[in-house]
Each structure stands twice: as C-alpha cells, then as structure tokens.
Short mmCIF file of C-alpha atoms and ligand atoms in Angstrom, two decimals:
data_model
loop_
_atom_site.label_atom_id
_atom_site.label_comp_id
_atom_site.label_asym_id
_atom_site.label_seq_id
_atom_site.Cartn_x
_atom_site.Cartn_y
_atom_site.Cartn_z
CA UNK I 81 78.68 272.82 120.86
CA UNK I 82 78.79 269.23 120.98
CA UNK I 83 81.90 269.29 123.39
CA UNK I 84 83.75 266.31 121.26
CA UNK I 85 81.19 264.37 120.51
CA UNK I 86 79.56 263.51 117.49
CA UNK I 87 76.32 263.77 118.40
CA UNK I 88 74.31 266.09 120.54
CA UNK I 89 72.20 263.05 121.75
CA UNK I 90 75.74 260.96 122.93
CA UNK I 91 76.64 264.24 124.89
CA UNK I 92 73.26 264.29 126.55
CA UNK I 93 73.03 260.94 127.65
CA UNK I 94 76.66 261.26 129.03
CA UNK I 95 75.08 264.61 130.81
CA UNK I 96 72.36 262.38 132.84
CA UNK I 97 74.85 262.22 136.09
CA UNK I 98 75.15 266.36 135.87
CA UNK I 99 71.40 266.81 134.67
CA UNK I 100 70.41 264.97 138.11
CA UNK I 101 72.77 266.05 140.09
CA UNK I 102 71.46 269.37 139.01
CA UNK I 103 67.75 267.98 140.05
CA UNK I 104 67.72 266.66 143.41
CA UNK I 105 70.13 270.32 144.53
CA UNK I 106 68.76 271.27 147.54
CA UNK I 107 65.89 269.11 147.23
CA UNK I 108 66.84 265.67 149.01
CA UNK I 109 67.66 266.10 152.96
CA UNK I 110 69.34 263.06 153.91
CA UNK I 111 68.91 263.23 157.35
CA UNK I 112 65.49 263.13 157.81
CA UNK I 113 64.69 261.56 154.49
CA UNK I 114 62.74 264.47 153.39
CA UNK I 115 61.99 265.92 149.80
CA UNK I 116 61.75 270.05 149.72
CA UNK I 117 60.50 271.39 147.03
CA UNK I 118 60.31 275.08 147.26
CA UNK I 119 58.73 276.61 144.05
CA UNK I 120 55.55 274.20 144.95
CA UNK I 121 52.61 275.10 146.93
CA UNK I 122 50.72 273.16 148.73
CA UNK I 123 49.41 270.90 146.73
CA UNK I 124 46.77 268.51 148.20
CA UNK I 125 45.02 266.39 146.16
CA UNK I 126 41.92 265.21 146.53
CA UNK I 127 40.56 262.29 143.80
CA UNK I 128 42.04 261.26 141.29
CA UNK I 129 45.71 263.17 140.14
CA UNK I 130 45.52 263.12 136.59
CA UNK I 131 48.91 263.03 134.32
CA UNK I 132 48.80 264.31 130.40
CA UNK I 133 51.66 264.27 128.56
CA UNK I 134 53.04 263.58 125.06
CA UNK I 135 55.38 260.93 123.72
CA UNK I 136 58.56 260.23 126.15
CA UNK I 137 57.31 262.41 129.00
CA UNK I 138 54.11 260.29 128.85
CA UNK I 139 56.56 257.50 129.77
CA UNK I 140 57.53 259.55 132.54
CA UNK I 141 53.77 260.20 133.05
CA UNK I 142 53.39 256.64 133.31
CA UNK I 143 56.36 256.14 135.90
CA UNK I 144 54.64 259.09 138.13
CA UNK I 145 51.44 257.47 137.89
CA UNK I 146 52.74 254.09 139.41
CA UNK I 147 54.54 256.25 142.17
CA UNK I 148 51.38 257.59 143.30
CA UNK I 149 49.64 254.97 143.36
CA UNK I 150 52.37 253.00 145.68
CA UNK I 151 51.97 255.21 148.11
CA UNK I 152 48.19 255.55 148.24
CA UNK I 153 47.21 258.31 145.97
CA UNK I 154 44.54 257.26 142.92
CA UNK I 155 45.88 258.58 139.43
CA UNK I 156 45.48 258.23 136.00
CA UNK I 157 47.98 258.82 133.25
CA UNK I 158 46.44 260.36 129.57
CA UNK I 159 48.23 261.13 126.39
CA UNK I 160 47.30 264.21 126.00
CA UNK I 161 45.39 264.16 122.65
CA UNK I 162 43.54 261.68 124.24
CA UNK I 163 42.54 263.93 127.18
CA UNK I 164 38.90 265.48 126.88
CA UNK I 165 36.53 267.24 129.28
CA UNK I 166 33.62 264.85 127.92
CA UNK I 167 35.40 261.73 128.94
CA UNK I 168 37.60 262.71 131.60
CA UNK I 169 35.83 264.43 134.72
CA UNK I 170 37.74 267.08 135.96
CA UNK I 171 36.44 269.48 138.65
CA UNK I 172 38.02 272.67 140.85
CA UNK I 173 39.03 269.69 143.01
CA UNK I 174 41.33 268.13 140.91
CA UNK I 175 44.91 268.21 140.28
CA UNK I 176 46.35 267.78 136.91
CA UNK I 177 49.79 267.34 135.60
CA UNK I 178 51.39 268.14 132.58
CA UNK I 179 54.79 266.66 131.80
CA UNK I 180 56.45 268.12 128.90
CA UNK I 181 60.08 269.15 128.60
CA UNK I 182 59.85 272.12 126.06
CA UNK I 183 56.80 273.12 127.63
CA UNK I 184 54.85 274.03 124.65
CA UNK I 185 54.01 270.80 123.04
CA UNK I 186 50.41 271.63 121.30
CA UNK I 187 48.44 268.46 122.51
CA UNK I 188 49.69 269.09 126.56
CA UNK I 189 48.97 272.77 126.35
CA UNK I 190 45.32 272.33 125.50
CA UNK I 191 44.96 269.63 127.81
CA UNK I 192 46.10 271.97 130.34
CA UNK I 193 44.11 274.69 129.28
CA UNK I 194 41.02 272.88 129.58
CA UNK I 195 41.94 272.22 132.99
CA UNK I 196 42.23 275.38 133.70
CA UNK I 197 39.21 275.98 132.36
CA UNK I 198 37.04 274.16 134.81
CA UNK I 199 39.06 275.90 137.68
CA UNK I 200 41.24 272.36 138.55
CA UNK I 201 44.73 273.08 140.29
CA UNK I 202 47.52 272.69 137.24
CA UNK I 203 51.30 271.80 137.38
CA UNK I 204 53.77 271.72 135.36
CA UNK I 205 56.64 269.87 135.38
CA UNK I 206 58.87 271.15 132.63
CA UNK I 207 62.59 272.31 131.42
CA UNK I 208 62.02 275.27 130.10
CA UNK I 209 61.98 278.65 132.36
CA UNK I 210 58.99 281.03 131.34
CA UNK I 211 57.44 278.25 129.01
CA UNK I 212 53.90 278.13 128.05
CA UNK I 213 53.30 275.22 130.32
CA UNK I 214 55.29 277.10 133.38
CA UNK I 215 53.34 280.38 132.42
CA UNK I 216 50.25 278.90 132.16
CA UNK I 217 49.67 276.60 134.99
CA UNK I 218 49.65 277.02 138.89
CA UNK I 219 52.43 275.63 139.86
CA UNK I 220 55.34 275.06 138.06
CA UNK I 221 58.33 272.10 138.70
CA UNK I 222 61.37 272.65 136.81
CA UNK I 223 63.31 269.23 135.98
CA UNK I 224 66.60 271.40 135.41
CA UNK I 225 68.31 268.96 132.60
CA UNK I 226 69.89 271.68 130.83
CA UNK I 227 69.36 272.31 126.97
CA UNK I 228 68.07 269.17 125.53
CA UNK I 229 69.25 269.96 121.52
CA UNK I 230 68.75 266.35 120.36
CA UNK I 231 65.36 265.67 119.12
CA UNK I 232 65.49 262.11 120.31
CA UNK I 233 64.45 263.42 124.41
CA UNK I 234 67.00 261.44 127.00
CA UNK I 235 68.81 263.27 129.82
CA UNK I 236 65.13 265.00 130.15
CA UNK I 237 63.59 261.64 130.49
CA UNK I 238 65.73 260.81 133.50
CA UNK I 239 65.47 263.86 135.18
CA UNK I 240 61.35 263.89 134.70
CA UNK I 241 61.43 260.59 136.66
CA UNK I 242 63.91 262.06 139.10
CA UNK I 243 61.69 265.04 139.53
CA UNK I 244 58.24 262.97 139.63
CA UNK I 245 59.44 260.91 142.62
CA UNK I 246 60.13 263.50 144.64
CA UNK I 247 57.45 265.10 143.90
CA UNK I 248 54.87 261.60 144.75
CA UNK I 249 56.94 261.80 148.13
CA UNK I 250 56.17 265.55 148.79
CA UNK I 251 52.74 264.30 147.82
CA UNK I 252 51.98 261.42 149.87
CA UNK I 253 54.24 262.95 152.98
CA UNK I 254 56.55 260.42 153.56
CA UNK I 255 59.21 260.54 154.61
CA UNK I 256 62.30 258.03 153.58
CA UNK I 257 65.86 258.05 153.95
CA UNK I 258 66.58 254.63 152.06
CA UNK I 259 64.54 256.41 149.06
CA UNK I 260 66.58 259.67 149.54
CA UNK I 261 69.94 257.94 149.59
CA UNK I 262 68.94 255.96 146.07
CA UNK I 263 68.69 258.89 144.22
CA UNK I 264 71.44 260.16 145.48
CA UNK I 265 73.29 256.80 144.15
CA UNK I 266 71.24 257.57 140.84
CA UNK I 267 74.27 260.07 139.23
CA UNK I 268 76.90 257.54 139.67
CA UNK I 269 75.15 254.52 139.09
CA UNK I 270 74.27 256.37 135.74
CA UNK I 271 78.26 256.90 135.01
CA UNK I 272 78.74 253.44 135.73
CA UNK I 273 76.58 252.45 133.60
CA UNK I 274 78.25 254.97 130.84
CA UNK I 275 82.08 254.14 131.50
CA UNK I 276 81.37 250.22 131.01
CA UNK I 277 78.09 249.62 129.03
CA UNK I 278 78.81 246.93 126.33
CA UNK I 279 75.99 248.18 123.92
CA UNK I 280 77.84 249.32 121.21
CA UNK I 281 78.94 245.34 120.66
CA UNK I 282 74.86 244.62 120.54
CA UNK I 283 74.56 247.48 118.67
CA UNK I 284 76.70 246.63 116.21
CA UNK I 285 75.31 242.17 116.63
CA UNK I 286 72.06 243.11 115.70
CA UNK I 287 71.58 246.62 113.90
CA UNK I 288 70.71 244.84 110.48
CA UNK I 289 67.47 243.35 112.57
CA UNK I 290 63.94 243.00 111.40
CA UNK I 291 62.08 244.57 114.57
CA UNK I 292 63.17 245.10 118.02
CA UNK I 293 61.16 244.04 121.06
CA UNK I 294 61.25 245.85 124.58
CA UNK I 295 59.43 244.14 127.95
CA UNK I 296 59.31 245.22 131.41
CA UNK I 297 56.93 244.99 134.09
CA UNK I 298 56.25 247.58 136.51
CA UNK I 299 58.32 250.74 136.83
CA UNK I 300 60.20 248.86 133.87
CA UNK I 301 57.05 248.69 131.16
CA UNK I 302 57.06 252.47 130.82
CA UNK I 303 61.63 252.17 130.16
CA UNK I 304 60.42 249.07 127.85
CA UNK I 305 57.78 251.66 125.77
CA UNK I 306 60.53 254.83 125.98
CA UNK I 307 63.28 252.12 124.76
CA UNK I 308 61.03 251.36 122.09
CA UNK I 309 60.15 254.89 120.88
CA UNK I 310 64.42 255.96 120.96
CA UNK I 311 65.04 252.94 118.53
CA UNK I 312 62.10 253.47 116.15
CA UNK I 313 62.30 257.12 115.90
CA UNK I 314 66.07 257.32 115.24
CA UNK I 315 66.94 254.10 113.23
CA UNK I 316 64.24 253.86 111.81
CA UNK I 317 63.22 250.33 112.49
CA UNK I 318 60.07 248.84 113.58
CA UNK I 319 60.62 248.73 117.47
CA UNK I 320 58.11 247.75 120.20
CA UNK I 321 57.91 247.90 123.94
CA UNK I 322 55.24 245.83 125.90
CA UNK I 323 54.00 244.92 129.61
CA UNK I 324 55.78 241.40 129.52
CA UNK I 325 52.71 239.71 130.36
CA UNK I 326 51.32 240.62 127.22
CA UNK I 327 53.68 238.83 125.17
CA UNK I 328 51.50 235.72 124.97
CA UNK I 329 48.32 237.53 124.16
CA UNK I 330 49.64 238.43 120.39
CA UNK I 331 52.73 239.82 120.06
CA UNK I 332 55.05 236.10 120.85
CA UNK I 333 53.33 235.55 116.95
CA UNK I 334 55.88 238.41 115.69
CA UNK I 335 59.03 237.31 117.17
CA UNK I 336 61.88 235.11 114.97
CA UNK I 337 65.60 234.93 115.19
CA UNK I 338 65.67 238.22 113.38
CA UNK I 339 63.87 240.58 115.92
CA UNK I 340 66.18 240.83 119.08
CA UNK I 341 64.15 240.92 122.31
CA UNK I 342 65.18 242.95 125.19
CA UNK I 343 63.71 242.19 128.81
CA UNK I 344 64.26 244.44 131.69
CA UNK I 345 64.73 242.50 134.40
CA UNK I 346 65.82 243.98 138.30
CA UNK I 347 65.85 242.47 142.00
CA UNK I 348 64.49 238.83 142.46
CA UNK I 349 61.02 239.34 143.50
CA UNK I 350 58.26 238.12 142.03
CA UNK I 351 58.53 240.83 138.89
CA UNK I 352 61.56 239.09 137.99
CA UNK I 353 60.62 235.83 138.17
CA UNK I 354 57.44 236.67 136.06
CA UNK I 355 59.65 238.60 133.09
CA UNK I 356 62.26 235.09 133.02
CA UNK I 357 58.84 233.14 132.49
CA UNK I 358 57.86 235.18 129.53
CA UNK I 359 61.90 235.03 128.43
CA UNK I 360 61.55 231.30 128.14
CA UNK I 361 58.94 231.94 125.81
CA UNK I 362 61.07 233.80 123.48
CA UNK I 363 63.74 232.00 123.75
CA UNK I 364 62.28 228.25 122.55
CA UNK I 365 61.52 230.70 119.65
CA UNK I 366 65.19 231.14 118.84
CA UNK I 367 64.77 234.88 119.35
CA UNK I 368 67.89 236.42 120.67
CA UNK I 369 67.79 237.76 124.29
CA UNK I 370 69.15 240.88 125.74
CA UNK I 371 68.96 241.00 129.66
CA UNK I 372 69.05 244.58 131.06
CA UNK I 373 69.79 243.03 134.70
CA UNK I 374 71.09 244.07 138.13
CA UNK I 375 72.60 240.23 138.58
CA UNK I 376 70.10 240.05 141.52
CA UNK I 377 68.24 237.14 139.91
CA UNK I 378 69.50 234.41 137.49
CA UNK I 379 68.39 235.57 134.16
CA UNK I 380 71.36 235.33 132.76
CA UNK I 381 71.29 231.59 132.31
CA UNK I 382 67.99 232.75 129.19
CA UNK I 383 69.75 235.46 128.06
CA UNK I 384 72.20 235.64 125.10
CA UNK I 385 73.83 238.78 126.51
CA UNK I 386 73.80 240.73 129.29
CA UNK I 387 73.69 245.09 129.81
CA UNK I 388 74.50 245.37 133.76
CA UNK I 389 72.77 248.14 135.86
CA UNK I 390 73.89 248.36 139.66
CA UNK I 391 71.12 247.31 142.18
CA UNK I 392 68.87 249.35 143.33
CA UNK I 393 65.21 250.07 144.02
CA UNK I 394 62.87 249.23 141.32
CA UNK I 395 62.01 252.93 140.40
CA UNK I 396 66.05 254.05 140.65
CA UNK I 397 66.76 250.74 138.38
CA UNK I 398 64.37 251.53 135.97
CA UNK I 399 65.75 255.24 135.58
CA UNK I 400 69.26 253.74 135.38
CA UNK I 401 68.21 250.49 133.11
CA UNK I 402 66.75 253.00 130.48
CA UNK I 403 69.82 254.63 129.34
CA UNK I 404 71.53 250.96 129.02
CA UNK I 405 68.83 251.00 126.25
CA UNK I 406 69.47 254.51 124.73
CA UNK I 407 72.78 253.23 124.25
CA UNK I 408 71.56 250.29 122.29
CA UNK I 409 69.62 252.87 120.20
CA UNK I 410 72.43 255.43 119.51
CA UNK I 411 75.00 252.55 118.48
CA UNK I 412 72.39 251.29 116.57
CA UNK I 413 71.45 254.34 114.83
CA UNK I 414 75.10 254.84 114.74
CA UNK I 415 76.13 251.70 112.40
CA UNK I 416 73.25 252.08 110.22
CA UNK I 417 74.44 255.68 109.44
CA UNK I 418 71.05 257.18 110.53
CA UNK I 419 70.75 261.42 110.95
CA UNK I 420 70.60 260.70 114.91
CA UNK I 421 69.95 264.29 115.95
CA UNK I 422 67.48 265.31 113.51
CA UNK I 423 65.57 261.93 112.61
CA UNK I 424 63.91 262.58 109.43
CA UNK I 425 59.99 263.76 109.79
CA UNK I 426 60.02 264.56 113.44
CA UNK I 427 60.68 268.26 115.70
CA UNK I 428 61.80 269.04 118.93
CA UNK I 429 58.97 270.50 119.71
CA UNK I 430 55.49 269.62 118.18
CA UNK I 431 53.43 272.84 118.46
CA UNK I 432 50.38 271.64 116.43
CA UNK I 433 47.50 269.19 117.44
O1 M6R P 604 58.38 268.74 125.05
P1 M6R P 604 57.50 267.61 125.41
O2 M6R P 604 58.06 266.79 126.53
O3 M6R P 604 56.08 267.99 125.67
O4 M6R P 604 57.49 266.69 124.11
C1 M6R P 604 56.65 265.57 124.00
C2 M6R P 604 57.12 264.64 122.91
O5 M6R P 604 57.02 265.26 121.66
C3 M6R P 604 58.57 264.19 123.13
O6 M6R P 604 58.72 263.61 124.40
C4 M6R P 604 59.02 263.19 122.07
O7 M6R P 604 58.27 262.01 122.17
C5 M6R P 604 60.50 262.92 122.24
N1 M6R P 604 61.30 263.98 121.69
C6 M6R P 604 60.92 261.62 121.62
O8 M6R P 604 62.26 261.35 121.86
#
C-alpha cells in the first residue's frame, strides 16, 4: 500500500534514503575507498562504452556517460530507438549498456539484442530480478530501489546514478575514499532535503504557469532534462530542461514572467559562475528564478527563491538536487489536481517500439 500517503510517487521519493542505502550494501569499502561489485565480471572495455536507454534512465545514461568520461574512458550515450547497427559500430570488442528499470522497455531490449547480435559484451543495469534485460544480457547490475509503482520513475532514478558511479569506478580502477564517503552522505543528505524542502510553497507560487524551464550544466543538465520530463508528464504542462549555455541560442525567446525558470546551480567553480551568467539573462527578462543551490556560491542574490541541497561533489549534488525538483513536480501536480500516479496516456512499462 501507499503506507499513508496519498500517492505512490510521494512514498517513493520519501524511499530514496532506504532505496540507496539498499544500493551501495556491501558495495562501498570505506577504508580503502574501493567499490565491490560482486555479480559483475570482469568487465574491460576497450573503445568506446556505449549507453542505450529510454526516457529517465537515459538521464541516468547521460550521468554515466559523463562519469566515464572523467575518469578516462570514451563513451557515448543513445536513446535507444535511436540506436542502430548501421550508424553505430559495434563489434565483439565493445561494451554496451542498457539502463532500464523494468527491464523490458521495447526500444532498450532491441538495442540490446542487436548487441548481442554482433557478439559485443552486454550489461544491464536494471530493478527487476529475472527481467528480460537481466536474462538477456551478460552481465547484469541490479540498482535494488524496491518496487517502483508510480509511473512517473524517481527513487529508481537516484539509485541508477548511485549504481552507475560505482560502477565507472569499478571501471576505471580507482580507487577513492572522498568519493566513497559522499555516497555514503547521499541517504541523509536526501532526508534532509525531504524533512525541510520548501517546494510545496513554489509549487503552489507558480502551478498556474505557462511553461517551466530547467538548466544545469554538467552532471546537472541531465537532473535539468529528468526535472523537465517529471513536470511535463505529470502536470501536464509544457516543461523544458536545457544545457544552460544553450539558453541564448533560442530558447531565452520563450521565456516571460509566466514560465518560471529553474537553474541548478552547486559549488563555486567555474560551472557555477557560468549558470549565474545565463541567470542574469533571465532575469532582465522578468522571468522568475528558482535556485536549486548548495549556498557555495552567491546565486542567491538572482534568484527569487531558493531550494537548498547540502554540499557535496558535483555528481552526489546533482543526485540530491534532482529530487528538490521532483518535489516541485509532485506539489505541482498536486494543486492542479492532476492523476499523479497514472498520468493520462503513458505506462510503466512501454513494451512496444
Ligand atoms: O523501465 P525503463 O527504465 O526502461 O523505462 C524507460 C522509460 O519509459 C521511463 O524511464 C520513463 O521515462 C519514466 N517512467 C518517466 O518517469
């Protein structure tokens, strides 16, 4: 059941802290600032590693993409419809990675199959035990989130960028006890986050807006996109997330007083400064300003209000920033009366291409 609450969605963003706990078990050895992760092989990839995913866990897809390449590994992220043997080139070489909660989406399971197909090593990472995707592939990672019954994905989200950092560590080798102890913080920077997030008041400020805008840079442009895809597909409303930069190039032409604009905005480095820049665009526009911010930097003085994360690194801050913004979307959702667990036109699981 929905244990009190009135939505299975509000339970299962409340369940992040659990769902990751649940993740990183056994996994994360503080000592030596190793990641273990028994059910894999050994995985070495040589190229390119090559993501395909669908919807939110191509967000993720994204996120693991960036993590590789940090640490020195080439890869490529593809929705999977998108992925094709005639454009892509995969070889017995290659490594390819589906991410995909239920395991079964349609579009990810082909992709994977035509992997297969030309003999390249497949992994999954995935929720669901004795899925397609786990059946079907080499190796298997399970994200362990628990039943996800909302369709809107969130607790699944975290845990698949949880899961795909530790496994671009077990990747790349390294070894790091500062990364280790951050996602340990993770959980209870998440309930933080929970027991004093004040976006049910800009839920309830701005959920009779025109369009809602969502930028990032970095690890945060993929948490801009997934904040983006929560508040469209479950209130309803036009909702965009872009790479900050790329404000200027078009999209600055759509924004007005009526289409809040929230910027994702963590640390002071030069990401940070960047994102204010393209703030103080909006802002002469007399667009409203949400700042999901650690403090570490002084966007506040652009913003009209502010959604606090703790500080951390920029990949823990962006897996702690987005659920700051699937708050937004719930209490959005929530005021305008929307069916939040069963958005109208959309399944849990999309088994055709
Ligand atoms: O089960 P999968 O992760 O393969 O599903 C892929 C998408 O259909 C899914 O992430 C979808 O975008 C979310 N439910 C949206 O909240």
């Amino acid at each position: 059941g929905k244990s009190g609450y009135d939505h299975y969605m509000l339970k299962e963003i409340n369940e992040q802290p659990t769902a990751l706990r649940e993740c990183f078990r056994g996994r994360l050895d503080e000592l030596t600032g190793r990641v273990k992760l028994s059910e894999l092989g050994n995985l070495e990839p040589n190229g390119i590693v090559t993501f395909v995913a669908c919807g939110t866990s191509y967000h993720a897809a994204m996120v693991g993409t960036r993590l590789l390449q940090e640490r020195g590994i080439p890869a490529q992220a593809f929705l999977a419809s998108e992925f094709n043997l005639d454009t892509v080139p995969i070889n017995p070489e290659s490594v390819v990675v589906g991410v995909t909660q239920s395991g079964e989406t349609a579009d990810t399971m082909r992709a994977l199959r035509e992997a297969n197909s030309v003999g390249a090593t497949t992994v999954a990472v995935t929720n669901v035990v004795g899925s397609s995707a786990a059946r079907e592939t080499d190796e298997v990672l399970y994200i362990r989130a628990g039943p996800e019954i909302s369709v809107a994905a969130t607790k699944t989200f975290a845990s698949q960028q949880a899961a795909l950092t530790m496994l671009a560590t077990v990747l790349s080798g390294q070894r790091s006890r500062e990364l280790v102890q951050e996602l340990r913080a993770v959980p209870d920077q998440i309930q933080s986050v929970l027991d004093t997030s004040s976006a049910r008041e800009i839920a309830e400020t701005y959920h009779g807006s025109d369009a809602y805008f969502f930028i990032g840079r970095g690890y945060h442009y993929p948490v801009a996109l997934e904040g983006a895809l929560k508040m469209k597909e479950i209130t309803y409303t036009h909702a965009e997330g872009f790479a900050a930069g790329e404000l200027k190039h078009g999209p600055l032409a759509l924004v007005s007083a009526d289409t809040p604009v929230f910027a994702i905005v963590t640390g002071d480095g030069r990401l940070a400064e960047k994102t204010i820049g393209n703030i103080k665009e909006v802002e002469a526009r007399g667009t409203p300003v949400v700042a999901v911010t650690d403090g570490q930097s002084n966007v506040e003085r652009y913003a009209d209000h502010v959604l606090e994360v703790p500080a951390s690194s920029s990949v823990t801050s962006s897996i702690v920033a987005n659920v700051q913004l699937q708050l937004v979307a719930y209490w959005t959702a929530n005021q305008l009366g929307r069916s939040i667990d069963k958005p109208r036109n959309l399944a849990k699981s999309v088994t055709v291409e």
